[in-house]
Coordinates of C-alpha atoms in Angstrom, one line a residue:
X1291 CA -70.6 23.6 -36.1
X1292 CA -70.1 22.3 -32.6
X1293 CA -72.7 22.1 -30.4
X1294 CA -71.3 21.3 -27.2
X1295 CA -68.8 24.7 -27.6
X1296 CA -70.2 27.7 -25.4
X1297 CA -69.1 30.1 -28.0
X1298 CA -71.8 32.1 -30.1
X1299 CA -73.1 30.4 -32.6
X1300 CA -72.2 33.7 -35.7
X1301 CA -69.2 33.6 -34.3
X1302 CA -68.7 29.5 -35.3
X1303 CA -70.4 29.9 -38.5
X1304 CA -67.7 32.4 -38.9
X1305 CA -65.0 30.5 -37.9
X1306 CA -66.3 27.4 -40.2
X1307 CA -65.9 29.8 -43.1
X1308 CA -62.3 31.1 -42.2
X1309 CA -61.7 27.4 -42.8
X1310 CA -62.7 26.8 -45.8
X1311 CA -60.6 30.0 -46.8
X1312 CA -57.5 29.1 -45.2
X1313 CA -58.0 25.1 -46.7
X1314 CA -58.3 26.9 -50.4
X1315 CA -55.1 28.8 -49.5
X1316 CA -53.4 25.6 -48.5
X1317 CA -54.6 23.9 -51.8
X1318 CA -52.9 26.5 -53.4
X1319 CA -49.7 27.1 -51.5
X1320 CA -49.1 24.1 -50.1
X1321 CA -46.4 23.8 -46.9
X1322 CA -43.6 24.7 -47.0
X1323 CA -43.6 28.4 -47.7
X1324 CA -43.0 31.6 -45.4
X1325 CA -45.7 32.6 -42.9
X1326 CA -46.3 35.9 -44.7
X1327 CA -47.3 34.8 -47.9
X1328 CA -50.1 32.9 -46.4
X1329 CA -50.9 35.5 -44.6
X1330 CA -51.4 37.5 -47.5
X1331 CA -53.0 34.7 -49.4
X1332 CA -55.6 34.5 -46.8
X1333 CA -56.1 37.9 -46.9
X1334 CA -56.7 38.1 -50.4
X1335 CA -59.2 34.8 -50.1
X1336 CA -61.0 36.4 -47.5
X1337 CA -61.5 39.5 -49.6
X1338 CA -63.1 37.3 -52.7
X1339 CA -65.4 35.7 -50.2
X1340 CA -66.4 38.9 -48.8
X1341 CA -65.6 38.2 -45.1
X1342 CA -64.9 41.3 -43.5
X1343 CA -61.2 41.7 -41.7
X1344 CA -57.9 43.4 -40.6
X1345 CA -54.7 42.3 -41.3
X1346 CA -51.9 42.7 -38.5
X1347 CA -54.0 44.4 -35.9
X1348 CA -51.8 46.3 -33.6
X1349 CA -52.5 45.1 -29.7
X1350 CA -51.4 47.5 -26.6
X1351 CA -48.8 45.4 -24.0
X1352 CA -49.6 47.0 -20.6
X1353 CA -47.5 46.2 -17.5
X1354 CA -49.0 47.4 -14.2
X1355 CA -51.1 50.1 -16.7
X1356 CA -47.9 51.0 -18.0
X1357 CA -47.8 50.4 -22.1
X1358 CA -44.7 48.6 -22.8
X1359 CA -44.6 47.8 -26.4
X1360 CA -47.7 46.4 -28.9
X1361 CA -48.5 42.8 -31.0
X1362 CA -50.0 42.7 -33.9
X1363 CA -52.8 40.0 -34.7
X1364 CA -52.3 38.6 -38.0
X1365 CA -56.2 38.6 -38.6
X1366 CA -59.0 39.9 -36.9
X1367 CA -62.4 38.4 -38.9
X1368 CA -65.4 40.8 -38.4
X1369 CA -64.4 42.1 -35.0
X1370 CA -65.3 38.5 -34.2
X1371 CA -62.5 35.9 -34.3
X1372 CA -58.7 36.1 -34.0
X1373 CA -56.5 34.6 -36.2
X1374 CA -52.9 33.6 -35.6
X1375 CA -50.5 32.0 -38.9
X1376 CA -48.0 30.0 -38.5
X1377 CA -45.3 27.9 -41.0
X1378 CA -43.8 26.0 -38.2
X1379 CA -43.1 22.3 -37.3
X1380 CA -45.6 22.2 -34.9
X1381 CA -48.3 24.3 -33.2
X1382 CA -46.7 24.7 -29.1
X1383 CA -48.3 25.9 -26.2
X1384 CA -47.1 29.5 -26.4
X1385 CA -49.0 30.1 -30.1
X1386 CA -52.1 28.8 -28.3
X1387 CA -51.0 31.0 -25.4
X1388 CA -50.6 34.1 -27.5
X1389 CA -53.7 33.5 -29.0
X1390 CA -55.5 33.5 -25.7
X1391 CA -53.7 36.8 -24.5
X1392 CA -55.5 38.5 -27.4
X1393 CA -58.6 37.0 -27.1
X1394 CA -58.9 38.4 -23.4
X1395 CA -57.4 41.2 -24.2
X1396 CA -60.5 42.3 -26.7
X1397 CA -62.8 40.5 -24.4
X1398 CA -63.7 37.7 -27.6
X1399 CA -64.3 34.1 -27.3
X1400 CA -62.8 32.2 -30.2
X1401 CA -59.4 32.3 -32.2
X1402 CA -58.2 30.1 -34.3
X1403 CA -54.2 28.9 -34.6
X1404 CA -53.8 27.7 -38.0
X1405 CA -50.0 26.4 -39.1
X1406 CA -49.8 25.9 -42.7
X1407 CA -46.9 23.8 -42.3
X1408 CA -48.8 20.6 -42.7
X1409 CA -49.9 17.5 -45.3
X1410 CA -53.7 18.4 -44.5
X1411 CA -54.7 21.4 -43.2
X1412 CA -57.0 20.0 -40.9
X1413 CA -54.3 18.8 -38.8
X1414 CA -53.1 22.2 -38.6
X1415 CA -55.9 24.2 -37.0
X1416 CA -56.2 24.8 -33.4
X1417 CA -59.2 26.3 -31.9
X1418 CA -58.4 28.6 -28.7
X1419 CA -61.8 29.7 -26.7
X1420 CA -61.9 32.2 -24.0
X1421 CA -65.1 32.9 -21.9
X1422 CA -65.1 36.6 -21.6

């Protein structure tokens, strides 16, 4: 847990256990394989933990209160924390970006970016706060 972060403290106890479900998926998988099937894999580990969430969460896009199309969240853990997967070289600024355009969005304070395409999982993880 981090002390120092503003964000609520069931909400980082939360997001500690999200790890340790997405670090058993990439024991499992490894890198190197598509995007959805960890998506589904985390899905599937989050279910035998018995964290509660919703796979590909569909997101409004409003322009000038005009809806223009929808996102989808990969995962959204307990109404809590959002989740964006990746399989890619490198987490850029845009993924963090697109995870803070949800977070404000539904007014939340954490997400996590988490790129399986990695040696250690660890390295992979990006945390994204907002301060609704």
């Amino acid at each position: 847990m981090r002390s120092e972060s503003s964000v609520d403290p069931a909400v980082e106890r939360l997001a500690s256990e999200v790890i340790g479900a997405a670090i058993e998926v990439h024991k499992e998988l490894g890198p190197g394989m598509p995007e959805r099937s960890y998506l589904l894999a985390l899905c599937y580990e989050l279910e035998l933990r018995r964290i509660p969430f919703r796979c590909e969460v569909p997101v409004v896009i409003s322009y000038k209160g005009k809806e223009v199309g929808e996102a989808r969240i990969d995962i959204l853990v307990a109404d809590m924390l959002v989740l964006e997967l990746k399989a890619v070289d490198a987490i850029s600024p845009v993924h963090k970006a697109q995870c803070l355009k949800y977070l404000r969005l539904l007014k939340l304070q954490l997400g996590l970016v988490i790129n399986f395409n990695v040696e250690r999982l660890a390295d992979g993880i990006k945390r994204v706060i907002h301060s609704p």
